[in-house]
Structures are given as C-alpha cells and as structure tokens.
PDB file of C-alpha atoms in Angstrom:
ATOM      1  CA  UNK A   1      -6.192  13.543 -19.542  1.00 49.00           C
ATOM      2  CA  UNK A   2      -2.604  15.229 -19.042  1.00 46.00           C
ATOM      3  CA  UNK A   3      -1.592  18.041 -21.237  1.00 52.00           C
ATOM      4  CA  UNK A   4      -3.143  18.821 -24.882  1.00 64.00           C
ATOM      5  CA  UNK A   5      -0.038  19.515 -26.541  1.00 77.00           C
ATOM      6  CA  UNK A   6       1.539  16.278 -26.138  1.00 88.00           C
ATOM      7  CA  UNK A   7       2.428  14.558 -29.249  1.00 90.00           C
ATOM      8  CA  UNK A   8       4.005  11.388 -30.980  1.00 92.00           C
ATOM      9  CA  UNK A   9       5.719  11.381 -34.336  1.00 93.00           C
ATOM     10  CA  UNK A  10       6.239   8.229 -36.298  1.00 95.00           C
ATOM     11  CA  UNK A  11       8.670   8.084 -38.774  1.00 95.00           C
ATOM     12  CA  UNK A  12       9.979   4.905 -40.583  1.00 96.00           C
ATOM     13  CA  UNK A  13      13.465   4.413 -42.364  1.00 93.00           C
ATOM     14  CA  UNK A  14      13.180   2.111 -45.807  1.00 91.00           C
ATOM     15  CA  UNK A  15      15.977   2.068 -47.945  1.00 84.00           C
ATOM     16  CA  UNK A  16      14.250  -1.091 -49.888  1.00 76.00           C
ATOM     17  CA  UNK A  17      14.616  -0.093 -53.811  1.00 70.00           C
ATOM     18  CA  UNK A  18      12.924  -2.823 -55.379  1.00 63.00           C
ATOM     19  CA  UNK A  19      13.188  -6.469 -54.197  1.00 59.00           C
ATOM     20  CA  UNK A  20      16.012  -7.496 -55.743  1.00 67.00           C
ATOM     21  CA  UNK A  21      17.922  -8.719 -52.207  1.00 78.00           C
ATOM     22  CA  UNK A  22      16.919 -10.395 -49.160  1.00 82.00           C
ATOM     23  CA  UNK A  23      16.890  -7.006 -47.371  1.00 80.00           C
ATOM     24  CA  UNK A  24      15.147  -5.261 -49.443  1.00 80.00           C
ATOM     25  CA  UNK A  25      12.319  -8.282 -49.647  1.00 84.00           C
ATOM     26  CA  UNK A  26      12.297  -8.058 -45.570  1.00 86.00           C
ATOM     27  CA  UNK A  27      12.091  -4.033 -45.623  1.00 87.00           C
ATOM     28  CA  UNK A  28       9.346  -4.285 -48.346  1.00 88.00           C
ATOM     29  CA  UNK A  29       7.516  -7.032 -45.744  1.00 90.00           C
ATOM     30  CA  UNK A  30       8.426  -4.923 -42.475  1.00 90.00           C
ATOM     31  CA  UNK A  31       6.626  -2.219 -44.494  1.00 93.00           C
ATOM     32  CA  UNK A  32       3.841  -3.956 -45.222  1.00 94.00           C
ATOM     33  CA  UNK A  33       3.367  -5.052 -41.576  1.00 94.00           C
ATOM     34  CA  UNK A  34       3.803  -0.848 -40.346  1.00 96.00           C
ATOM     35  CA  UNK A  35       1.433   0.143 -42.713  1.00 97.00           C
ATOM     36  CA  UNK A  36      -0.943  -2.427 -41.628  1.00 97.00           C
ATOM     37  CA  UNK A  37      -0.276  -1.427 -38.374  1.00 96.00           C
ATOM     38  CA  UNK A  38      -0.767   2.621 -38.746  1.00 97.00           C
ATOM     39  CA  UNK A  39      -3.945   2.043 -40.382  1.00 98.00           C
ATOM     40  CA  UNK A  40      -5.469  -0.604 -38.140  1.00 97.00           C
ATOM     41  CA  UNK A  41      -4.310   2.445 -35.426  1.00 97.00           C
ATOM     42  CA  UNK A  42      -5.393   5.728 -37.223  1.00 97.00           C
ATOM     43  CA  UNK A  43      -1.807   7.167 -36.796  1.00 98.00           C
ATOM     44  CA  UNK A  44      -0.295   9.103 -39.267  1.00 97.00           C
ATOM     45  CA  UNK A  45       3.726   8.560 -40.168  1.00 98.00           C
ATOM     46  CA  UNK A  46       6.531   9.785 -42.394  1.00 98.00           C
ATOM     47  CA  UNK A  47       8.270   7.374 -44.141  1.00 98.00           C
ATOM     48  CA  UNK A  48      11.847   8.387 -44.965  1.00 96.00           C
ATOM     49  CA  UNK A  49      13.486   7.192 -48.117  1.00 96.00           C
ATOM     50  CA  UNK A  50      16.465   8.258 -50.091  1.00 93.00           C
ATOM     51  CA  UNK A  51      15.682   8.283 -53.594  1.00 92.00           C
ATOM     52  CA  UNK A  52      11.663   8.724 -53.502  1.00 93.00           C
ATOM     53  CA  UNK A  53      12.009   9.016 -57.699  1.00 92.00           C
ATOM     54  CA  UNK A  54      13.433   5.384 -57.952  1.00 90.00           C
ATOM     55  CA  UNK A  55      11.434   4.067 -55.324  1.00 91.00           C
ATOM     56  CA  UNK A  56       8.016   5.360 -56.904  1.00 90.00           C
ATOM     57  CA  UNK A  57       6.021   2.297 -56.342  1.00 89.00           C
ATOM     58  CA  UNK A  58       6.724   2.019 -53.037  1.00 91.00           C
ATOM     59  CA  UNK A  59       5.839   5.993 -52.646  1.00 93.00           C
ATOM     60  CA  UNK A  60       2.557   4.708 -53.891  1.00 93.00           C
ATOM     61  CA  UNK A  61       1.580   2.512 -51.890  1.00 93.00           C
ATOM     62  CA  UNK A  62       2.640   4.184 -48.755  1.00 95.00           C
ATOM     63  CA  UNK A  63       0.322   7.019 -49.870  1.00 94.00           C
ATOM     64  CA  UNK A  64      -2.455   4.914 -50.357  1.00 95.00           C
ATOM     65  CA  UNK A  65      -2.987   4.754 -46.653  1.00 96.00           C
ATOM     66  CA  UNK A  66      -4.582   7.928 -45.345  1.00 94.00           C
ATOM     67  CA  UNK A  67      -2.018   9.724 -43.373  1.00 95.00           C
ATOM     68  CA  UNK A  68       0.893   8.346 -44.400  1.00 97.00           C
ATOM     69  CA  UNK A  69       3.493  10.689 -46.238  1.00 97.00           C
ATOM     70  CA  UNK A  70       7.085  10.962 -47.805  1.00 97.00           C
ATOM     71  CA  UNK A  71      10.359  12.342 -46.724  1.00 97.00           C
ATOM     72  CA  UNK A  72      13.392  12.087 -47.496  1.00 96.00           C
ATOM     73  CA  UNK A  73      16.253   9.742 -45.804  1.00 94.00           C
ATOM     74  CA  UNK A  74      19.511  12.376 -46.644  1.00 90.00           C
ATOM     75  CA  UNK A  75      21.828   9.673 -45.036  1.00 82.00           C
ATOM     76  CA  UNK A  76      23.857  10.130 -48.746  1.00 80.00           C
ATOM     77  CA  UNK A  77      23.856  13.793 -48.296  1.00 86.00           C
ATOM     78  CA  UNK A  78      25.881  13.628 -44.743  1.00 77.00           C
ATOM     79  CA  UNK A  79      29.700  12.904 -46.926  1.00 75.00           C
ATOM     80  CA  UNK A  80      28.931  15.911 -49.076  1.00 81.00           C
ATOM     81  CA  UNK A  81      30.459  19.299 -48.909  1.00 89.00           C
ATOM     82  CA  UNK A  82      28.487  22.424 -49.342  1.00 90.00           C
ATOM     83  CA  UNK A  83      28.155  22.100 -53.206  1.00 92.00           C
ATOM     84  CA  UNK A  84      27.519  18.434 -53.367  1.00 92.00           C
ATOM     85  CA  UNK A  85      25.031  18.241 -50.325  1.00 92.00           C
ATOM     86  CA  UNK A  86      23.793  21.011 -53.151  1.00 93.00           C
ATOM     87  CA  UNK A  87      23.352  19.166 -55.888  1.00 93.00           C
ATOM     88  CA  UNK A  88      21.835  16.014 -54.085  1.00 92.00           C
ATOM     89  CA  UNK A  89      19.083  17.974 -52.872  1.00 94.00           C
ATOM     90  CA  UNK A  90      18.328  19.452 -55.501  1.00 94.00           C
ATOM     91  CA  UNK A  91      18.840  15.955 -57.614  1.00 93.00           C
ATOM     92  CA  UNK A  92      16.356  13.957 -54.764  1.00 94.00           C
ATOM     93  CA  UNK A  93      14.093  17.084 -54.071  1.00 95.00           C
ATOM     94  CA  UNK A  94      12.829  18.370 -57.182  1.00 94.00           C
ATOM     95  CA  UNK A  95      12.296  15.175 -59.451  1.00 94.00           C
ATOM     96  CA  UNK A  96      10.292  14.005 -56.907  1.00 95.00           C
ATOM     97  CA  UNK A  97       8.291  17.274 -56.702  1.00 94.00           C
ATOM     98  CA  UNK A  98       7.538  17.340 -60.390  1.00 94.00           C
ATOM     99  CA  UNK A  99       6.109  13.636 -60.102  1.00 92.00           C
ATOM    100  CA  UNK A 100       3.693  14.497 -58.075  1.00 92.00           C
ATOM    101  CA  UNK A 101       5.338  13.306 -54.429  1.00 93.00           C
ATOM    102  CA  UNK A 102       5.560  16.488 -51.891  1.00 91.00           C
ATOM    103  CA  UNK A 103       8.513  16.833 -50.231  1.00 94.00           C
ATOM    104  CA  UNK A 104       8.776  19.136 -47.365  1.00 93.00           C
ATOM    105  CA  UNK A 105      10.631  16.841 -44.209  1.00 94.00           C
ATOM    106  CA  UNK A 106      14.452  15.195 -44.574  1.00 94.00           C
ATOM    107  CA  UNK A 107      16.434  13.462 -42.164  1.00 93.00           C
ATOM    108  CA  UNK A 108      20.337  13.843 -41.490  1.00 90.00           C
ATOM    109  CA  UNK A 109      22.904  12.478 -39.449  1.00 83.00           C
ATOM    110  CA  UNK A 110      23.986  16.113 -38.454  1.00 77.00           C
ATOM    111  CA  UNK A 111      23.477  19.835 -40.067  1.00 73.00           C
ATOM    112  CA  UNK A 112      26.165  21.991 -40.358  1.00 72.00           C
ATOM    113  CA  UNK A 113      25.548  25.252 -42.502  1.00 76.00           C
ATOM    114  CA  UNK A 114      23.453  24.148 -45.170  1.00 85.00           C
ATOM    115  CA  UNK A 115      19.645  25.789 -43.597  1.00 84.00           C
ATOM    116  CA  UNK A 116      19.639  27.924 -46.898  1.00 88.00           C
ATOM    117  CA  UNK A 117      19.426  25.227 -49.079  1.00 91.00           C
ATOM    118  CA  UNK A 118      17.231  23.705 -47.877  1.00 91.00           C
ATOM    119  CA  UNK A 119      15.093  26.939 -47.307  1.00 89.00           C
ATOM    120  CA  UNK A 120      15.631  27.019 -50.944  1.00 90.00           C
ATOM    121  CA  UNK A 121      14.513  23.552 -51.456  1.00 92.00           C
ATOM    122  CA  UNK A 122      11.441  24.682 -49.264  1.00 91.00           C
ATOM    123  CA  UNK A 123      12.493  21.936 -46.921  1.00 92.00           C
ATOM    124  CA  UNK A 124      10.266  22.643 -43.317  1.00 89.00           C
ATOM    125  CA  UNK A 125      11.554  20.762 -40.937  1.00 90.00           C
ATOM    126  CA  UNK A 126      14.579  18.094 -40.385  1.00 91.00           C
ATOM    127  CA  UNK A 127      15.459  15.117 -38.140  1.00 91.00           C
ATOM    128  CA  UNK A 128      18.886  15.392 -36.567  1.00 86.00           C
ATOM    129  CA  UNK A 129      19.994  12.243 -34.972  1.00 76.00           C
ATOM    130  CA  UNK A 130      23.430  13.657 -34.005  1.00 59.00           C
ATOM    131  CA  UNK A 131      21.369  16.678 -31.612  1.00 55.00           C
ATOM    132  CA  UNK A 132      21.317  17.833 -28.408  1.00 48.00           C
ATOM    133  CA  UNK A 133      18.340  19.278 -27.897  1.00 49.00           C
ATOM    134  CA  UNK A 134      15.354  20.510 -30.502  1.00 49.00           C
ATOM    135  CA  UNK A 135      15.382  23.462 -31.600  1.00 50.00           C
ATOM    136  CA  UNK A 136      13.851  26.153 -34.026  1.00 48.00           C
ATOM    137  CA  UNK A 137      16.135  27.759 -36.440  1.00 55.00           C
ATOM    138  CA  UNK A 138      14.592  30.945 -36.353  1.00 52.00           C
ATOM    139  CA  UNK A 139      16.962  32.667 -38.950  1.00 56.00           C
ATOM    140  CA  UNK A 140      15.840  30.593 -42.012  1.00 72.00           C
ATOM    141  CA  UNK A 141      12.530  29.225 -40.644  1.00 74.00           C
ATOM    142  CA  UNK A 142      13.585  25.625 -40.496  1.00 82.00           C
ATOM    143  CA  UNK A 143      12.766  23.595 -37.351  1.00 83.00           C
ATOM    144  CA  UNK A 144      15.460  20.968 -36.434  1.00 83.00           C
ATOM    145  CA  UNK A 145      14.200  17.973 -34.395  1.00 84.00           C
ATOM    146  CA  UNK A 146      16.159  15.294 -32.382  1.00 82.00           C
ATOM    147  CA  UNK A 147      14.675  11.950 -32.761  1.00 81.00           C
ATOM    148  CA  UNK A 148      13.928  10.233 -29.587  1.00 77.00           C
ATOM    149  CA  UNK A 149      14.392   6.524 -30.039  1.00 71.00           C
ATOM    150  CA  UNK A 150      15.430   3.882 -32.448  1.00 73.00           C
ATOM    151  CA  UNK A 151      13.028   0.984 -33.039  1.00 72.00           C
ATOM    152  CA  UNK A 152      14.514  -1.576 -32.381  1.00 68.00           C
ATOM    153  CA  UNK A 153      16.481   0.018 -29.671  1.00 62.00           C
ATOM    154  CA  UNK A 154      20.166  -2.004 -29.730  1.00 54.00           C
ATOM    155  CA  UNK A 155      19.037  -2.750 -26.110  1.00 51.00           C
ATOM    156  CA  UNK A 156      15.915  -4.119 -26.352  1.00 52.00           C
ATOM    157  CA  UNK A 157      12.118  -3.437 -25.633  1.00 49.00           C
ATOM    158  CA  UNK A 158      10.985  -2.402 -22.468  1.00 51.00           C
ATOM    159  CA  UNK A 159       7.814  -4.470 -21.270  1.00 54.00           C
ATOM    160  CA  UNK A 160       4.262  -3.810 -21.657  1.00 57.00           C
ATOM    161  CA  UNK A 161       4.526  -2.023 -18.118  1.00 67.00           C
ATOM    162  CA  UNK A 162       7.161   0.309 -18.824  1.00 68.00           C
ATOM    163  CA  UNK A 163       5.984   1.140 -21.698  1.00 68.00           C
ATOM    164  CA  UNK A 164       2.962   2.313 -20.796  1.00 75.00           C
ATOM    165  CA  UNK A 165       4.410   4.516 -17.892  1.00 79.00           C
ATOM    166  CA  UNK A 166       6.459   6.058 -20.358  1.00 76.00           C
ATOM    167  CA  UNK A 167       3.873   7.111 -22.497  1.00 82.00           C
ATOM    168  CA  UNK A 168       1.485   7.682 -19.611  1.00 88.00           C
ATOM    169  CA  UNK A 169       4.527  10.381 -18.816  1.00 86.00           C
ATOM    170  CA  UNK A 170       4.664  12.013 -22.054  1.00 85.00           C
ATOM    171  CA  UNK A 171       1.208  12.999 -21.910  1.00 90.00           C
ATOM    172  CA  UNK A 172       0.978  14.094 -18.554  1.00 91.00           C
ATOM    173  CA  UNK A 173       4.498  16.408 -19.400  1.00 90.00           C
ATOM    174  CA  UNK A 174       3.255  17.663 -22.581  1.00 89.00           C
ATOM    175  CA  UNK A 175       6.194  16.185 -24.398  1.00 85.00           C
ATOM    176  CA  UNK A 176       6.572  15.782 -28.408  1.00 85.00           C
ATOM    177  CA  UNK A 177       8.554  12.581 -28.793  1.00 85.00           C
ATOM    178  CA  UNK A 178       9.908  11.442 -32.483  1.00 88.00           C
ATOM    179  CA  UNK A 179      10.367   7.587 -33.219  1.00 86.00           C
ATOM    180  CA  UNK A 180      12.339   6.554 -35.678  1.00 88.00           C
ATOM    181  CA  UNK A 181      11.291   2.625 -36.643  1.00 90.00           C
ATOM    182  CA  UNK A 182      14.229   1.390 -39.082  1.00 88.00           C
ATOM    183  CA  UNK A 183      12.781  -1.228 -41.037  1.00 90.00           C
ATOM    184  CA  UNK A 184      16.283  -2.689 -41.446  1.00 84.00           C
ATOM    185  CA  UNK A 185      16.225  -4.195 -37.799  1.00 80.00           C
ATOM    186  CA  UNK A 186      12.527  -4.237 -37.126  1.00 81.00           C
ATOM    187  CA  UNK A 187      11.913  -7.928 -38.383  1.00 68.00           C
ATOM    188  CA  UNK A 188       8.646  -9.748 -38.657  1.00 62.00           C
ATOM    189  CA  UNK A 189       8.660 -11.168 -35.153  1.00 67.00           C
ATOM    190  CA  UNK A 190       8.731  -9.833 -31.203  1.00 71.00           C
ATOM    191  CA  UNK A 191       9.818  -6.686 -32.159  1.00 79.00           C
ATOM    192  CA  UNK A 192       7.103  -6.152 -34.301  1.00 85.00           C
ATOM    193  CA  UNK A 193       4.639  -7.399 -31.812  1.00 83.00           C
ATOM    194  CA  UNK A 194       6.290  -4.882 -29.797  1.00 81.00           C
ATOM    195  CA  UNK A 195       5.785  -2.051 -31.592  1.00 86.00           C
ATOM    196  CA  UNK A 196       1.957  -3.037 -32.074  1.00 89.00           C
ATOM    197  CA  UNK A 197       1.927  -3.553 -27.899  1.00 85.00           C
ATOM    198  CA  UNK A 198       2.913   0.782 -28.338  1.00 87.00           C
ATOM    199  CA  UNK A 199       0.332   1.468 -30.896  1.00 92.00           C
ATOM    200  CA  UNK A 200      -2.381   0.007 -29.157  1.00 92.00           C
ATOM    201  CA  UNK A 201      -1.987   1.860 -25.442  1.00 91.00           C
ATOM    202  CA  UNK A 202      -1.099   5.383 -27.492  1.00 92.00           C
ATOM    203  CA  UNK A 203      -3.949   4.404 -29.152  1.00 94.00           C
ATOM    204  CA  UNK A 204      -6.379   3.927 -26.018  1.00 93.00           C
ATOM    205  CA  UNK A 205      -4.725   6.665 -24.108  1.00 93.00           C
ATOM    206  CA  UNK A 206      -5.742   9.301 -26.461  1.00 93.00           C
ATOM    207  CA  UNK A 207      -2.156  10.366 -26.913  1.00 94.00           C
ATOM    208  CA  UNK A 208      -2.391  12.885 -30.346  1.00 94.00           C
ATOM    209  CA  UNK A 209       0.059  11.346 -33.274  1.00 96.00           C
ATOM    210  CA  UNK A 210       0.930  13.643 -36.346  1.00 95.00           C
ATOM    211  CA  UNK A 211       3.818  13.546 -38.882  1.00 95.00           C
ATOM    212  CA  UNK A 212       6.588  14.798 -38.870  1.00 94.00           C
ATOM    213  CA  UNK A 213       5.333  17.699 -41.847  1.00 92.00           C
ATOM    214  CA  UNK A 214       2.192  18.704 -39.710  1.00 91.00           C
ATOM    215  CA  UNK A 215       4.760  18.697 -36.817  1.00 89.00           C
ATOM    216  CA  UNK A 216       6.825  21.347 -38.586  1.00 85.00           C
ATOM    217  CA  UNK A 217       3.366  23.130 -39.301  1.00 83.00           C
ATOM    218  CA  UNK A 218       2.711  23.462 -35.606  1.00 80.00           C
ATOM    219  CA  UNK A 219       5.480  24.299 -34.273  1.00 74.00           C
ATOM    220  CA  UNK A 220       5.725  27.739 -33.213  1.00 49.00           C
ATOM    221  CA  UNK A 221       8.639  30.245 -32.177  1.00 43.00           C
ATOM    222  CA  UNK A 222       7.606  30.376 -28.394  1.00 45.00           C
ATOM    223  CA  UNK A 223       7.198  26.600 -28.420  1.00 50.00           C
ATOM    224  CA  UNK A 224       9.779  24.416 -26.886  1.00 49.00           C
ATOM    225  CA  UNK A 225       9.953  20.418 -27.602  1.00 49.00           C
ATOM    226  CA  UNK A 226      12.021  18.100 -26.093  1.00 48.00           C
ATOM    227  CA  UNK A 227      12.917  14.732 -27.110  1.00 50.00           C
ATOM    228  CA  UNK A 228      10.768  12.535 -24.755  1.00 45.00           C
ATOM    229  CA  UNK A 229      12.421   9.487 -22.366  1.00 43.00           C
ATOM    230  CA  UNK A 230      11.955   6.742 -24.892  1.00 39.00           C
ATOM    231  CA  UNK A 231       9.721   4.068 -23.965  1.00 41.00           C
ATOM    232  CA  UNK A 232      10.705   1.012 -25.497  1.00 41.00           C
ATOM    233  CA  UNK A 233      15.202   1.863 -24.354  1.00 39.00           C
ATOM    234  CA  UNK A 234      15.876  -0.073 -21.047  1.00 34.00           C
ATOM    235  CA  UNK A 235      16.944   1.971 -18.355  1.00 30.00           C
TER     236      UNK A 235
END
C-alpha cells in the first residue's frame, strides 16, 4: 500500500546517568517502558545520550534488544566554539568507540561549520532540531536531518483518529518522518499509552521503521526527505 520508500525513524533522548535522582529513576523507567515497547513492535530506534562512556550500563541494555542502537545527544557541544565543539567530540566519540559502542549518528541543536569534524569523527548523519528543511551535505558526505516531532508534543496528542490519518499520509506521500521521544516528559502514563496507540497502527499498516544510522546508509544524493506533518501535534 502507498509508496515503498516511506519511512519512520525513532529516536529517544535519555540523559539518565545512573539513578541517583528522581529524574533519572523516571528516565531509566520511561526507558524501560520504550524498549518494551520497540521490541513487543519489531521497530528499530536510536537512543541518543550524551556521555555513552559513563552511561555504559545503560548502553548495554539498550543493545540487548535487537535493533536498538547508540548515538550521541551533542546538546553540550551546542555552547562550544570551533575548538571546544573539537575536543568534546573527540572526548564523547572515541572512548566510546574503543569500548566497543559504535558511534556513527549525533544530534544538535543547530550546525554551523563544524561538517569536517565530524567527517573526521566518521560521524554519518545528524539531527538538527533548529532546520528548515533536510538536507544532504554533499561536500563532506554528512546528511543533516530535521526531526519532525517531539514526544510529548507541548500541545498534546492527537487522537487515535488523527493519528492514524497522519500516518496513513506518510505512506501514501512517501515521506521519511524522524520522532524524537524525550524521555524527560514522556512519563509512565497517557502519554505513554499514546505512543504505544502509534506503534501499534505503524505496526499494522506496514509502514517500514529504521534508525536513524541505516537512515544515513540509505540516503542517497538524488533523494529528497522531508520532515513529515507530525501525527501526534494538534493542528
């Protein structure tokens, strides 16, 4: 049904380090519940986080569940100027490398100048919230990718209806959407039943669901993705 191409990227914000606060004990819950969720589903996601090193034993258990990978959450890296944003790369990046945790997706609040470290930090593909449009960086090789949507959008969940028309649209437009669930806001309660409600129709309508790395992989210099019309943002 609808067009081949279209596609739907999960990825999931956890700054948890340890359980040492309330928030952290909720994000390491809220994680729990997503991963219990992507595998009861089939669906692949990229879990951002800022500091995969430190937060090893959550890496692990992310990657326990097939399709699940790491990125990583460069929210620290957006203050930095050229030599810093530098050095944090490199100091997030490699370490994490050399222990065995691959590497190849980040996400930033904007990119400005800096696609030749990350080329250098063999860095495929990045999440720009602060984008117009998606685009291919065809000088260095690095895609950037709006995200679509926040989950939990500050306005709430669409319904059950809407939200299958939206992703009944995607498909038939041959969209690639990219949801960004922030474990932060997502809670243990409506919101996450919410989220489950999307799972299970992209789920029974066959819509195709990679991560963000296999994304990057695909992605070719003739192909065009746009962020999708979010489907769980009122109008």
């Amino acid at each position: 049904m609808g067009d081949h191409r279209a596609r739907l990227v999960w990825t999931v914000n956890c700054r948890a380090n340890g359980a040492s606060t309330e928030d952290a004990r909720d994000q390491l819950e809220a994680a729990k519940s997503v991963l219990k969720l992507m595998e009861r589903f089939q669906m692949a996601a990229t879990w951002m986080l800022p500091d995969p090193v430190v937060q090893r034993p959550l890496c692990e258990r992310i990657t326990s569940y097939q399709g699940q990978e790491i990125g990583l959450l460069g929210e620290s890296l957006d203050s930095n100027d050229r030599d810093g944003f530098a050095r944090e790369l490199a100091r997030r990046v490699e370490p994490a490398r050399n222990s065995g945790i691959p590497i190849s997706t980040l996400s930033l609040s904007r990119l400005e100048g800096n696609l030749d470290l990350l080329v250098r930090h063999r860095i495929s593909a990045v999440r720009v919230e602060q984008a117009k449009s998606v685009k291919s960086c065809r000088r260095f090789g690095v895609w950037q990718i709006a995200s679509s949507e926040v989950v939990p959008s500050r306005q709430g969940f669409w319904g059950a209806r809407a939200s299958r028309a939206a992703i009944d649209q995607l498909i038939r437009d041959g969209q690639t959407a990219l949801y960004v669930v922030d474990l932060a806001a997502l809670g243990r309660g409506e919101q996450l039943k919410s989220l489950e409600a999307v799972c299970k129709h992209v789920a029974r309508q066959g819509l195709k669901v990679c991560s963000f790395a296999e994304l990057g992989r695909r992605l070719v210099s003739t192909e065009v993705v746009r962020p999708a019309r979010s489907i769980l943002k009122s109008a």
